[in-house]
Short mmCIF file of C-alpha atoms in Angstrom, two decimals:
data_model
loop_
_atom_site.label_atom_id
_atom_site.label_comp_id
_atom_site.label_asym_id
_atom_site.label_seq_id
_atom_site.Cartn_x
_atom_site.Cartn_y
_atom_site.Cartn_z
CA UNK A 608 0.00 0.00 0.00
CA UNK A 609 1.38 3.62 -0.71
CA UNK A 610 -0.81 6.49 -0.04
CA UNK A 611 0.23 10.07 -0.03
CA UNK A 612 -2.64 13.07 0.27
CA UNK A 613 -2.16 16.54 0.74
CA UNK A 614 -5.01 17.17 3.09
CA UNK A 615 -7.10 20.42 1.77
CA UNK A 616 -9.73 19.58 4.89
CA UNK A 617 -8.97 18.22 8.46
CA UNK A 618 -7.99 14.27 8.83
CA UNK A 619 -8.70 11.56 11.24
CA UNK A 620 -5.00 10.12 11.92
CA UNK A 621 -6.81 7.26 13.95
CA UNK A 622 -8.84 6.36 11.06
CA UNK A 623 -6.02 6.48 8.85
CA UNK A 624 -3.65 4.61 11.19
CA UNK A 625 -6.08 1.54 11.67
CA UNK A 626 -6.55 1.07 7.68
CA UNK A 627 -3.02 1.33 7.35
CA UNK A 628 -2.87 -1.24 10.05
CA UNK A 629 -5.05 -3.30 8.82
CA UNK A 630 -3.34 -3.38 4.78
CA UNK A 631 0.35 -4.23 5.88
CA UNK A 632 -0.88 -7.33 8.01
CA UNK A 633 2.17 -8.60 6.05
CA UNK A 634 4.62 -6.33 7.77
CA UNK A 635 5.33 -7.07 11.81
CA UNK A 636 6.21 -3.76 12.64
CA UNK A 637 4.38 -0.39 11.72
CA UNK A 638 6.42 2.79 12.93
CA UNK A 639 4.42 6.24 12.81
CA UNK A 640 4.64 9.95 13.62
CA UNK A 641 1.96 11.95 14.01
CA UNK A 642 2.63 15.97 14.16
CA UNK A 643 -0.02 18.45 15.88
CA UNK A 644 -0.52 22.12 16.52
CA UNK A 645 0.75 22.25 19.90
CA UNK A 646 -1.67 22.93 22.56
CA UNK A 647 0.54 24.28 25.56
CA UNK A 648 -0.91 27.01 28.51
CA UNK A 649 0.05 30.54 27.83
CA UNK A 650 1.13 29.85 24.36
CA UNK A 651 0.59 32.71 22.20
CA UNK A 652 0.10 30.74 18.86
CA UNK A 653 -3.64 30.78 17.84
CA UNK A 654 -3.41 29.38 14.79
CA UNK A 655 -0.77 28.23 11.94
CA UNK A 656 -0.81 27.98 8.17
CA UNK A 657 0.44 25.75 5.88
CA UNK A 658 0.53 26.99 2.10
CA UNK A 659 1.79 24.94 -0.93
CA UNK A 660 2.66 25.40 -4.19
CA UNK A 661 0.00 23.17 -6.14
CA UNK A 662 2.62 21.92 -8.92
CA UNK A 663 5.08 20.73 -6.98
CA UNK A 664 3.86 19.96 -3.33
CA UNK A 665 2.22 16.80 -3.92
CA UNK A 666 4.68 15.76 -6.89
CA UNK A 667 7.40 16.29 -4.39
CA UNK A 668 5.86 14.36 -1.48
CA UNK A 669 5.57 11.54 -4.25
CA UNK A 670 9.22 11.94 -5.34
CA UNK A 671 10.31 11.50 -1.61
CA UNK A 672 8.12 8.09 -0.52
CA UNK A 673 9.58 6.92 -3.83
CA UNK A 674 13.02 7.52 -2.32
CA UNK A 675 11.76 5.68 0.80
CA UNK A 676 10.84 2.92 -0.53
CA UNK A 677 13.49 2.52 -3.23
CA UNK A 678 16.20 2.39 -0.24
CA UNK A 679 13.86 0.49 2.68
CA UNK A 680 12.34 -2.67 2.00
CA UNK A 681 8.57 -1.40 3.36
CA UNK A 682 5.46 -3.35 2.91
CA UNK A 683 3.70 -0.15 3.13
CA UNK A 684 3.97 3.91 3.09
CA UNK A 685 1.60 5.88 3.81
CA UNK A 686 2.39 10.33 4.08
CA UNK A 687 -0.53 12.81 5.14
CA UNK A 688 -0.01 16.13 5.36
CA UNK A 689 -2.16 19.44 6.32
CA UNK A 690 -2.26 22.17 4.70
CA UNK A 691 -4.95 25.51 4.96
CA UNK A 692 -5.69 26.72 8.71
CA UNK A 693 -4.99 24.97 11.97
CA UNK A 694 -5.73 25.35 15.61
CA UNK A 695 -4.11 23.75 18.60
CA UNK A 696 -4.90 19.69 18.61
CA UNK A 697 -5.21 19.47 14.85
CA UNK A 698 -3.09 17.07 13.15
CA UNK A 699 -0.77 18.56 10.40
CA UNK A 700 1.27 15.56 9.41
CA UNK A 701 0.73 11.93 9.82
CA UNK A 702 3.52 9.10 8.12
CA UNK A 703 3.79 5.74 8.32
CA UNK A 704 5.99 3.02 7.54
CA UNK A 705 5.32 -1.15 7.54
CA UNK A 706 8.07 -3.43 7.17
CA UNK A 707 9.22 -6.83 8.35
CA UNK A 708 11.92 -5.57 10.28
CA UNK A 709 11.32 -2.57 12.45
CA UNK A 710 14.21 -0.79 12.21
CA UNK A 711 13.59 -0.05 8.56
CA UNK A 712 10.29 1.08 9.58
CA UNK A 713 11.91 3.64 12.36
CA UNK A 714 14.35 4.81 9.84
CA UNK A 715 12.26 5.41 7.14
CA UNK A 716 9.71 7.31 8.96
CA UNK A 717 12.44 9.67 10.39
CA UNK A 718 13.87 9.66 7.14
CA UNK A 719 10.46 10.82 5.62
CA UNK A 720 9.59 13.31 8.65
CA UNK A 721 12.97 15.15 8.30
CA UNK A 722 12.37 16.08 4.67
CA UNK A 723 8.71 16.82 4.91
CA UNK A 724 9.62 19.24 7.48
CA UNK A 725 12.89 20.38 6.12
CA UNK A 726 12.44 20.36 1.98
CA UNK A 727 9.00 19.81 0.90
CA UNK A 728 7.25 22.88 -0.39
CA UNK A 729 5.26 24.25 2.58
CA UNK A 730 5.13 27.59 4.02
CA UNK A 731 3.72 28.36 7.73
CA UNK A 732 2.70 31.05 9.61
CA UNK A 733 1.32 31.44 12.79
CA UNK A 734 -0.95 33.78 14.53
CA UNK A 735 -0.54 35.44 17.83
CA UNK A 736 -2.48 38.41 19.34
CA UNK A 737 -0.40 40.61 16.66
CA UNK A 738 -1.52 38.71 13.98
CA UNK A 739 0.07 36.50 11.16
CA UNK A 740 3.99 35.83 11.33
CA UNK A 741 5.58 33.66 8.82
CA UNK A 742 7.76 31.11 10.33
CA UNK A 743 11.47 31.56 9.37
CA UNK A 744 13.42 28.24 7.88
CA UNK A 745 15.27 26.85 10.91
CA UNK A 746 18.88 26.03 10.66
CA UNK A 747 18.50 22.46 12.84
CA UNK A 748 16.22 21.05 10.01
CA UNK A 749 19.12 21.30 7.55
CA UNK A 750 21.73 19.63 10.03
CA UNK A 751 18.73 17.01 9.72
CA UNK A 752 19.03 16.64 6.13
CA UNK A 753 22.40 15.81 6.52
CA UNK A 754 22.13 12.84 8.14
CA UNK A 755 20.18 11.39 5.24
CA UNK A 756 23.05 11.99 2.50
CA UNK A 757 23.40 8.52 2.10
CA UNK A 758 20.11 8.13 0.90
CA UNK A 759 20.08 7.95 -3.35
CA UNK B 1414 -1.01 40.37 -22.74
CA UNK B 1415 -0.69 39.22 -18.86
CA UNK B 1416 1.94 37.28 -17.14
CA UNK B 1417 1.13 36.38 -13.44
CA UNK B 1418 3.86 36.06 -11.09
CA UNK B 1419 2.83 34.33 -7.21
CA UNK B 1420 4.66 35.24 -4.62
CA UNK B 1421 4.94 32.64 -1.53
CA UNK B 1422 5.43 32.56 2.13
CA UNK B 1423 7.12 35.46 3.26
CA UNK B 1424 7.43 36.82 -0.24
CA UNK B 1425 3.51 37.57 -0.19
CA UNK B 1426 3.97 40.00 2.88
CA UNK B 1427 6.83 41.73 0.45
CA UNK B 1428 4.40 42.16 -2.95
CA UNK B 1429 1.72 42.92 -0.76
CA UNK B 1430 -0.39 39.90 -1.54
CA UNK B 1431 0.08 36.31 -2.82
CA UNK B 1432 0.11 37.53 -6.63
CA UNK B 1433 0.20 40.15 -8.85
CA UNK B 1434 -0.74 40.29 -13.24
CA UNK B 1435 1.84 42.48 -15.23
CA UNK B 1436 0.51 43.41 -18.60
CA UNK B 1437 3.55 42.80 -20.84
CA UNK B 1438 4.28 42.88 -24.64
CA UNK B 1439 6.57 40.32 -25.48
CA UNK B 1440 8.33 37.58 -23.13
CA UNK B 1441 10.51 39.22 -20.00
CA UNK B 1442 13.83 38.19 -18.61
CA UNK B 1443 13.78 38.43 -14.96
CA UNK B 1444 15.64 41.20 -14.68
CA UNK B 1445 13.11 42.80 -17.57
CA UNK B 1446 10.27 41.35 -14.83
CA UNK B 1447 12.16 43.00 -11.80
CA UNK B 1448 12.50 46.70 -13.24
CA UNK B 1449 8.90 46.69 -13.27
CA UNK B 1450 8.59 45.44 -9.58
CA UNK B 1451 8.65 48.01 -6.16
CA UNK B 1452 12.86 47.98 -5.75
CA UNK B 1453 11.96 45.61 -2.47
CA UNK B 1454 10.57 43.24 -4.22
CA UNK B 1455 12.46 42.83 -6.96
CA UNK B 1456 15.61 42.20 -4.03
CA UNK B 1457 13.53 40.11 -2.44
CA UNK B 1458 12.67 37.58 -5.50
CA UNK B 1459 16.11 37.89 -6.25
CA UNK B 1460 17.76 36.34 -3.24
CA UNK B 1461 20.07 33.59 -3.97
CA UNK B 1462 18.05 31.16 -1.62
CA UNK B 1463 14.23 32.32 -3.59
CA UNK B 1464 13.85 29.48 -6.04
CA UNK B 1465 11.55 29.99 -9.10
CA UNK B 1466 9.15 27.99 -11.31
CA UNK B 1467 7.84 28.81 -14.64
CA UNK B 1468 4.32 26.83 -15.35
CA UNK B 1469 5.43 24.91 -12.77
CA UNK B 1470 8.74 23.53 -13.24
CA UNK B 1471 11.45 24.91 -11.49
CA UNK B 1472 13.91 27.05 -13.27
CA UNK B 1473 17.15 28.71 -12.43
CA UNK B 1474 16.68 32.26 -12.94
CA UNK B 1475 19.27 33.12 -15.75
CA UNK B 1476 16.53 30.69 -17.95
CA UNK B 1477 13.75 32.71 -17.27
CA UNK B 1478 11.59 33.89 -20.00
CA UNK B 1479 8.53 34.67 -19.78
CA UNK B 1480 5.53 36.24 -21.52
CA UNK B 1481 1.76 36.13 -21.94
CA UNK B 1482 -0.38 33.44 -20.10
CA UNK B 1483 2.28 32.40 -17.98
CA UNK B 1484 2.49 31.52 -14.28
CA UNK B 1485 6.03 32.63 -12.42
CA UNK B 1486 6.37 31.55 -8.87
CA UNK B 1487 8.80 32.57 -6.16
CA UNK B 1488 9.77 29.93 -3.48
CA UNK B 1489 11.31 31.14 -0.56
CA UNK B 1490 13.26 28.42 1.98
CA UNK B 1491 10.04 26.35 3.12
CA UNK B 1492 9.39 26.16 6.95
CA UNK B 1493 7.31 22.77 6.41
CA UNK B 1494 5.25 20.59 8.60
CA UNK C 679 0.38 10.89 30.80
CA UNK C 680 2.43 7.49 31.21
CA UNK C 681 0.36 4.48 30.38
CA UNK C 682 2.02 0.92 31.14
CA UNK C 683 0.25 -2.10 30.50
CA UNK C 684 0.79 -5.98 30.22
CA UNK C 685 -2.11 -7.11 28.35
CA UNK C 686 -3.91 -10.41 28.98
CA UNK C 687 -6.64 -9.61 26.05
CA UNK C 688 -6.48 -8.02 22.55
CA UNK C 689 -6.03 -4.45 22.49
CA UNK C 690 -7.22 -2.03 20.11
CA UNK C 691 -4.06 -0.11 19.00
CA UNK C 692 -6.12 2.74 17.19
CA UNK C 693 -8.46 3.37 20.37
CA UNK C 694 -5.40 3.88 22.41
CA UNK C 695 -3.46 6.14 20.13
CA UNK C 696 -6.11 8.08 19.90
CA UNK C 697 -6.34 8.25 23.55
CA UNK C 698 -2.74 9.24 23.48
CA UNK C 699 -2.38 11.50 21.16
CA UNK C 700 -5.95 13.59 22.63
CA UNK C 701 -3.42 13.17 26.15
CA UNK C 702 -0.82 14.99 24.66
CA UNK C 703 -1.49 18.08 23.02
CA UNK C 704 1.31 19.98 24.14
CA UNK C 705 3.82 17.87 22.51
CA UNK C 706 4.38 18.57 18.98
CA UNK C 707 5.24 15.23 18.03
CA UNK C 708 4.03 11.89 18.49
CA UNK C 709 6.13 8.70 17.70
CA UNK C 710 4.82 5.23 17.40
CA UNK C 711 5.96 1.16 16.58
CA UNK C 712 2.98 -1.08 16.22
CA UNK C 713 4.03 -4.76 16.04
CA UNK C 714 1.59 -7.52 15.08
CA UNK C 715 1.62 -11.02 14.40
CA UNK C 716 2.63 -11.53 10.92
CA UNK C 717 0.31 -12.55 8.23
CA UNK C 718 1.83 -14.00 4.96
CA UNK C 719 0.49 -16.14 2.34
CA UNK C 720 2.18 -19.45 2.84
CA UNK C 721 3.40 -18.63 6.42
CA UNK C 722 3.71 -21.96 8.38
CA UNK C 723 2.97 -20.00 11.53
CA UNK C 724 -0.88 -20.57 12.68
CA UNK C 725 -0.35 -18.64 16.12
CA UNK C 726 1.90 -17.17 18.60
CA UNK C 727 2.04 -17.18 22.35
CA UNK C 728 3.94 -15.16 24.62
CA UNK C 729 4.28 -16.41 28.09
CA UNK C 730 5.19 -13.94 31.37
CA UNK C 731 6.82 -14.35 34.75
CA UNK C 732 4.09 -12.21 36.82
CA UNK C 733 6.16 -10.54 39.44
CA UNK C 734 8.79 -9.52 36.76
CA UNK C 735 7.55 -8.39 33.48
CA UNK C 736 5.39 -5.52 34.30
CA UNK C 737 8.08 -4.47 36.62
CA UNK C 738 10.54 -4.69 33.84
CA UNK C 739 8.42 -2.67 31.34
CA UNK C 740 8.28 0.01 34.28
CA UNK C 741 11.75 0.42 35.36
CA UNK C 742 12.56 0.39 31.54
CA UNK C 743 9.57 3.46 30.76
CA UNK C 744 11.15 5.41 33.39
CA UNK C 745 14.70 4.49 32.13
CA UNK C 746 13.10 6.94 29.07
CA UNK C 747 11.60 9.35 30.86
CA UNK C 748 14.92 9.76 32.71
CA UNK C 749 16.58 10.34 29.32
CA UNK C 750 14.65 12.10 27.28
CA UNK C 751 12.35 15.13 27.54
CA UNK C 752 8.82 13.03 27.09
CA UNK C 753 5.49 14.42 27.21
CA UNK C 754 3.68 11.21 27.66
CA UNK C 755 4.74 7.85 27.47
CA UNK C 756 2.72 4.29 26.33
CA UNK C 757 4.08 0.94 26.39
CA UNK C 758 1.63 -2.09 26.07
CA UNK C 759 2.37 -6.07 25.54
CA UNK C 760 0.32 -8.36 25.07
CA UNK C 761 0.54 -12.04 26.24
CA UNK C 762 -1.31 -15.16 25.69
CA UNK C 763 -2.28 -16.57 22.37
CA UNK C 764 -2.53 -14.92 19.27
CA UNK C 765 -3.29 -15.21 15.88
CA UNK C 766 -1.99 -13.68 12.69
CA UNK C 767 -3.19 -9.68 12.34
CA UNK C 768 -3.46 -9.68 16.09
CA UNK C 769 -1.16 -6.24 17.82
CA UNK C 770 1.19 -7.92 19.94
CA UNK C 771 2.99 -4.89 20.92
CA UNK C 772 2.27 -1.00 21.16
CA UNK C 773 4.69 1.83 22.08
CA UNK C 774 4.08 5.47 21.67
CA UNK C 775 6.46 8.49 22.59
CA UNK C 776 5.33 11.88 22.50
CA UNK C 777 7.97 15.14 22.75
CA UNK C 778 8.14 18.22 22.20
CA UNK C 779 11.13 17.27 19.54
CA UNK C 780 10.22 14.67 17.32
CA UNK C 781 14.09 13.49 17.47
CA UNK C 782 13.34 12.64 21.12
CA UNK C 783 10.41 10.91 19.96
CA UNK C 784 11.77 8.79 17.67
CA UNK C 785 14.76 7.68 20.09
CA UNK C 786 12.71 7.10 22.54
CA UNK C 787 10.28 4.35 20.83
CA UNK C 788 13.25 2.97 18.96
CA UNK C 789 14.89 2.35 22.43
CA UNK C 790 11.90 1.19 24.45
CA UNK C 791 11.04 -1.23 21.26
CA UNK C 792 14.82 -2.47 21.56
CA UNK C 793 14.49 -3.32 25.16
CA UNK C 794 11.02 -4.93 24.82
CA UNK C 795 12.11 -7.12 22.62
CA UNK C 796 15.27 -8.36 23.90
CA UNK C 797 15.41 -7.78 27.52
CA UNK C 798 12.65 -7.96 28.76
CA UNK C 799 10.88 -10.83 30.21
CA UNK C 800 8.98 -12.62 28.07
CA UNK C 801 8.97 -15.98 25.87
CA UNK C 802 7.58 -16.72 22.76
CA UNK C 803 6.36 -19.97 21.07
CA UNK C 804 5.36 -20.18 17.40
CA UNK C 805 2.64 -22.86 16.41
CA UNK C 806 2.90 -24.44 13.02
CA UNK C 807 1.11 -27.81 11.28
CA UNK C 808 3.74 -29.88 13.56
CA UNK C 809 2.88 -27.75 16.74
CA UNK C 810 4.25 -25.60 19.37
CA UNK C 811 7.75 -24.75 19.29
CA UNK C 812 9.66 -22.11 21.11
CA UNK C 813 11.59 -19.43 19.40
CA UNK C 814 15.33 -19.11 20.11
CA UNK C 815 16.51 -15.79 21.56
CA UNK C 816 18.01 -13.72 17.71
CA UNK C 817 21.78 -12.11 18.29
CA UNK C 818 20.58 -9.67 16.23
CA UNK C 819 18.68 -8.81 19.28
CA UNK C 820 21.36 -8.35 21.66
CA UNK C 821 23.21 -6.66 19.13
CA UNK C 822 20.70 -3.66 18.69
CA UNK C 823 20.95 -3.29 23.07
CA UNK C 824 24.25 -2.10 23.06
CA UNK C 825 23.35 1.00 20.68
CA UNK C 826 21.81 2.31 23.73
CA UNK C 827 24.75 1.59 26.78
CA UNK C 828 24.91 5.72 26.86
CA UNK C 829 21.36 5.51 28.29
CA UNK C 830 21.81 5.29 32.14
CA UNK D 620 6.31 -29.19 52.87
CA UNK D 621 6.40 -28.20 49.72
CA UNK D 622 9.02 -26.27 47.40
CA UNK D 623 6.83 -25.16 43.80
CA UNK D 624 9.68 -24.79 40.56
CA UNK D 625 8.75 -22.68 37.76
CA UNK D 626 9.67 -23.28 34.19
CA UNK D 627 9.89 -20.62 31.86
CA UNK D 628 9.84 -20.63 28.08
CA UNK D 629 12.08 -23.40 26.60
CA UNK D 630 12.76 -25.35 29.82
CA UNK D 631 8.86 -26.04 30.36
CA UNK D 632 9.53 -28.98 27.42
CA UNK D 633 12.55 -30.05 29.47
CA UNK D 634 10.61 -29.89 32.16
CA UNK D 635 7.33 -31.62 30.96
CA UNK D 636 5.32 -28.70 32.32
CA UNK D 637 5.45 -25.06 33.58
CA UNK D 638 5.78 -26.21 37.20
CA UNK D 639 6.49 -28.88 39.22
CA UNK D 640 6.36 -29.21 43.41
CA UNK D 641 8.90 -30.96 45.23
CA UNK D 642 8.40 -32.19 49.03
CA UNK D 643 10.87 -31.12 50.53
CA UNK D 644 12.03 -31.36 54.47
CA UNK D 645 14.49 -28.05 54.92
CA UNK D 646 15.82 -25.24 52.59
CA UNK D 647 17.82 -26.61 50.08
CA UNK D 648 20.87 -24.94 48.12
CA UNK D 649 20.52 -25.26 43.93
CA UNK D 650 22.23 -28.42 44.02
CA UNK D 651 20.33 -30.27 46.57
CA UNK D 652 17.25 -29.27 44.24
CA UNK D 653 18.98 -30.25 41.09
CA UNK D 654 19.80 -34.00 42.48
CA UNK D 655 15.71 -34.27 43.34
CA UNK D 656 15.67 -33.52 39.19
CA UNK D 657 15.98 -35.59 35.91
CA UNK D 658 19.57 -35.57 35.07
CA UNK D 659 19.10 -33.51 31.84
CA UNK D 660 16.51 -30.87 33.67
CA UNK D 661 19.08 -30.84 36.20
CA UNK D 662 22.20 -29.89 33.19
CA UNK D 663 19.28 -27.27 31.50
CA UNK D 664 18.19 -24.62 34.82
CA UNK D 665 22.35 -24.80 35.76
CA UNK D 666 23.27 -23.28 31.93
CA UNK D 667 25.18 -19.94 33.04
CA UNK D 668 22.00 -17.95 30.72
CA UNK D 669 19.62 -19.29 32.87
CA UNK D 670 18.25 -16.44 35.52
CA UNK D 671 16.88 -17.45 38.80
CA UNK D 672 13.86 -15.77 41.08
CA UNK D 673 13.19 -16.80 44.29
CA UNK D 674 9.47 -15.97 45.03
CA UNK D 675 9.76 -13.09 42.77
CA UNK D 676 13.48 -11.98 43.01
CA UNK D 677 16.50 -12.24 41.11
CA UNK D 678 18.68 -14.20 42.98
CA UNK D 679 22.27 -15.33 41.94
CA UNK D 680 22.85 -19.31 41.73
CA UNK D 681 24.88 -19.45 44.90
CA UNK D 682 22.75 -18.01 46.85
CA UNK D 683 19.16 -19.68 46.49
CA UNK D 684 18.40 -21.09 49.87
CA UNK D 685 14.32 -22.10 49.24
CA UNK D 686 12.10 -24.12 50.99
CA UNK D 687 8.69 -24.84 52.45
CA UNK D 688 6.38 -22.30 50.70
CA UNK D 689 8.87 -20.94 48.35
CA UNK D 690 8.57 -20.46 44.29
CA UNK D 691 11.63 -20.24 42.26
CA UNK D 692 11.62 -19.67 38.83
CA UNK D 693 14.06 -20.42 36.26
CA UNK D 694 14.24 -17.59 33.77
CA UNK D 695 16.12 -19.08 30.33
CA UNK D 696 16.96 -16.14 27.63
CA UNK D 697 14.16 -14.53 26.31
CA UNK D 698 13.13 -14.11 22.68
CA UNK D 699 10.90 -11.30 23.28
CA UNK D 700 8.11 -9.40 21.66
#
């Protein structure tokens, strides 16, 4: 099974998770990560953004499973992301990996995570009491790339 | 004659908006495109990290050329997921 | 929230990551391994038991949860194993992490998943068309502990 | 006056069962129990990988001392989840 959406509308990752379950009974081990707007006391962030870039977004969320799977032997991928408004508690990103042995599962879900949040096309902004802020790239996500060089 | 040129992320607080139609005569060279541009903008879109796509494919900017009915997008350095 | 369970029943890994994740909104990032009895056309294996030593294993999967918290900055924690019979497509094993860094998160499962399958205490048997027979400890196994000796 | 032995994983085949109670007259050392045992039972709990609990504790070889009332365990490698 490979599935990758770029969610226009909220998802259920529950939902998601179980018929992903349920399609890689083939695989022992199912790794996930599941990203959310962060719902802390006294934090100022309202609400966040995510915008894409229609043409390439998706294409490039494609590209990069592809990648997964052409260097992890996986049973199953499966790589939901958000993008339109959010508030605290809604999911923005949801990916999963099956495979027979698990640490090919944890590695290519961290592989996956570090480059959706590092060098697919998505822009975020967040909203405080001033209003909208666009988030600047950080540095630490590149370091992550690094790790991943490897990778073809 | 129009050639539309979307600006994203941060580069949408810069033009003022997410996109913007210049009428134009023949097909523009980005530095044609950036004369016509408020001067901030036309640094902005012209950082060496702003990436750029013409109908969708991304181009390095020396290749750009374009004229009527197309689409030119600035990328800025995403801040994903 | 810190969840630690030995389970004598099936358990429904969706229900409980939902739980989870609804537990732990403030953390931005929530890491999971699903394991589950594999099920392959032509596999010999019918079912699987795992057997327990009561006044150790739920100790074990304790000390080793708060082995994690100790080490890593976690949000909530989830670690539940099921023993008794199973069948292929049944979850034998559930771990969650959640941090406010998904790197955390990530380490954190991979480790606890490491230590729940090699040290801690619990025995397996495999049933096939010429019966029970009980699975050999893998090296492989002991192997993946010592990428963790940093972790006091 | 009886000791109960538990059998874990692999050595309940040995064993012929997950448990098995000996009558026994005083606390006995690991070797007094092992002599009341089938010689190749005996040869299986004494590998240097086998673990012992004595009514729910880790105990090392030397020092299990059990009895009337007592359960120890014999705790062969495990091969996990």
């Amino acid at each position: 099974m490979r599935r990758v959406v770029l969610a226009l509308e909220a998802f259920d990752p529950a939902c998601e998770l179980e018929r992903f379950s349920h399609a890689s009974q083939s695989a022992g081990g199912i790794v996930s990560f599941l990203g959310q707007v962060r719902q802390e006391d006294g934090d100022p962030v309202e609400a966040l953004e995510l915008r894409h870039y229609e043409p390439l977004t998706l294409p490039g969320m494609e590209a990069l499973v592809r990648r997964a799977e052409g260097h992890w032997p996986l049973a199953s991928v499966m790589a939901i992301h958000r993008v339109g408004v959010m508030v605290p508690g809604d999911p923005i990103v949801l990916v999963a990996c099956a495979a027979r042995h698990r640490r090919d599962a944890f590695a290519a879900a961290d592989f996956l995570m570090d480059h959706l949040k590092s060098s697919a096309w998505f822009w975020k902004r967040e909203k405080t009491a001033q209003g909208w802020r666009w988030v600047e790239p950080r540095d630490q996500d590149h370091a992550d790339l690094t790790r991943w060089n490897a990778v073809p | 004659m129009s050639l539309t040129l979307l600006f994203l992320g941060p580069l949408e607080d810069v033009a003022g908006g997410p996109d913007m139609v210049l009428d134009v005569a023949e097909p523009l060279s980005l530095a044609r495109i950036a004369e016509r541009l408020a001067p901030g903008l036309a640094v902005a879109i012209g950082a060496p990290k702003v990436r750029i796509a013409l109908n969708g494919n991304l181009v390095a900017a020396g290749e750009v050329l374009a004229g009527n009915g197309d689409e030119l997008a600035f990328l800025p350095p995403v801040s994903g997921g």
